[in-house]
Amino acid sequence: MVHVCALIHDDVMDASDTRRGAPSIHKTFENLHVKNGMVGSPAQFGVASAILLGDLALIWSAQMLHNSGLSPNELIRSLPVYDEMRVELMAGQFLDVYEQALGTQNVERSLKVARYKSGKYTIERPLHFGAALASAPVELISTYSNYGIPLGEAFQLRDDLLGVFGNPEATGKPAGDDLREGKRTALIAVALERANGSQKSLLLSGIGDANLTSDKVADLQQVITETGATSHIESMISKLTSTSLSALNHGGISPVGKQLLTELAILATDRKI
Amino acid sequence: MVHVCALIHDDVMDASDTRRGAPSIHKTFENLHVKNGMVGSPAQFGVASAILLGDLALIWSAQMLHNSGLSPNELIRSLPVYDEMRVELMAGQFLDVYEQALGTQNVERSLKVARYKSGKYTIERPLHFGAALASAPVELISTYSNYGIPLGEAFQLRDDLLGVFGNPEATGKPAGDDLREGKRTALIAVALERANGSQKSLLLSGIGDANLTSDKVADLQQVITETGATSHIESMISKLTSTSLSALNHGGISPVGKQLLTELAILATDRKI
């Protein structure tokens, strides 16, 4: 439900009218306003409703955790990780918005955004949450970081590739969605770094254009691949995944745990959606 | 900090560019964007930053509570009240937005909005929170409701009067702020119910007009008073405050507690800001 809040608010922030092919929350309320001939601005009603529903989702997520049947001690142990995770998520989202406004194109900074915005939230912190619940030893917690942080980055880099090259039928998002949105991903940063003069102008003319045609998307996809950015990111994903998996050889992970976390690493980095 | 979230998000929802005379949060970030010649839309950057900062305030408020030094048992006892209070606040805010879009003008519904949006949040729930911390008996909790719910309503009705008649130097808000915003308060509902034909057209022509001049505000203030709405609301505040205070004669409140809660009732209903 923390994630539900982030998605609802994200759509308001990006003024995205759709989410996986269906109207986004603010658009749904806006449509309701128009359909029922309500008073005032439909767009403002949509935005206000979505902000409040996002706030409610954030509060409900905490309420669900509080009422989940955890013992008082388990709950007390898990709350610090839960809070830290939520702060990191929102700070990462802000970092993303801020970097976009700065207009920077830098691989290192893109990776930092990715680490906070989704890397830690997706893999490391949920493992820490479970570790806190089970009173795991410090050694295991640090193994989870060594496994989770690179894997989270690899997960996000796969997301970057899917955002440009993903099959719309599998991802539920239009092809080249990240290009239209002008997202400052590591993939785009690498492509711009490596592009020659004419490649760079083509990229800069298309990225962030909300009305990109599918032909133009195909051109941009081709240029990104020709710069070598696609294979560079694939090789980063492989390296990060190896680093992540090698962490499982240390720090007292059981054989079953190791097997499950290995499967998770493959699911997170070798996916089509 | 829950309140900080509500205020920041409220300003985004209302597109209010000021808060107590200073730029609102989204406007502050928008100005920063312009000043530094950043990339993209300044307004969108302002809104995104304010939504995320509001989310952070909501999370930080919980984190502060979790780290406040309460014992595990105290924390576990207080979390259900805390969650309930936050859900009521956001649901009340939504009810407000929704009623405004429905365009209803109805005293009973305005009071219901006021009860959820600020009444319970301002008086009853903080008392319940303290009661939960101190393991108070059920009888005391119900006394707190009997005292807190009418007092919260009286508090909000005072707010409605200040929103139309308040002295800007004391409130920090422009005179007649609620009139410009078109807030659906109980005061306005009563005035419209009691207005004759010409009074009603004057009210409807001015309420919700963001560019009301101070002369027009003065005209509207006069009409509202002439309908008898001002004195009707004053008498509702008196009755609700009496009901609230008489609850203190039951349910095992100590003499010191009774004295403090009596002072609180006066502070909450007989204020200038």
Coordinates of N, CA and C in Angstrom, one line a residue, chain A residues 1 18 37 41 46 74-75 89 91-92 120 142 147 165 173 189 221 231 238 255:
Chain A
M1 N 0.8 -1.2 0.0 CA 0.0 0.0 0.0 C 0.9 1.3 0.0
T18 N -2.9 7.8 -17.8 CA -3.1 6.3 -17.8 C -2.1 5.6 -16.9
G37 N -21.5 15.9 -14.2 CA -21.8 17.4 -14.3 C -21.6 18.1 -12.9
S41 N -13.7 22.7 -11.2 CA -12.8 22.2 -12.2 C -12.7 20.7 -12.1
G46 N -10.0 15.9 -9.7 CA -9.2 14.7 -9.9 C -7.9 14.7 -9.1
E74 N 7.5 -8.1 17.8 CA 7.8 -8.1 16.4 C 7.5 -6.8 15.7
L75 N 6.4 -6.2 16.1 CA 6.0 -4.9 15.5 C 7.0 -3.9 15.8
L89 N 12.2 5.8 0.0 CA 11.3 5.8 -1.2 C 11.0 7.2 -1.6
A91 N 12.3 10.1 -0.6 CA 13.5 10.9 -0.8 C 14.0 10.5 -2.2
G92 N 14.0 9.3 -2.6 CA 14.4 8.8 -3.9 C 13.5 9.4 -5.0
K120 N 16.6 0.0 -3.1 CA 16.6 -0.4 -1.7 C 15.2 -0.9 -1.3
S142 N 23.8 -7.7 7.2 CA 24.7 -7.1 6.3 C 24.9 -7.9 5.0
Y147 N 23.7 -8.4 -0.8 CA 22.9 -9.1 -1.9 C 21.9 -8.1 -2.5
F165 N 12.7 -0.6 -24.5 CA 12.6 -1.7 -25.5 C 11.5 -2.7 -25.2
K173 N 2.6 -1.1 -20.8 CA 2.8 0.3 -21.1 C 3.1 0.5 -22.6
A189 N 21.5 8.0 -20.1 CA 22.7 8.7 -19.7 C 23.9 8.1 -20.5
Q221 N 15.2 3.9 -30.5 CA 15.7 2.6 -30.0 C 17.0 2.2 -30.8
S231 N 24.0 -2.8 -24.8 CA 24.8 -3.9 -24.3 C 25.6 -3.5 -23.1
S238 N 24.5 -7.9 -15.6 CA 25.1 -9.2 -15.3 C 26.1 -9.1 -14.2
P255 N 20.9 -23.2 3.1 CA 20.8 -23.7 1.7 C 19.5 -23.3 1.1

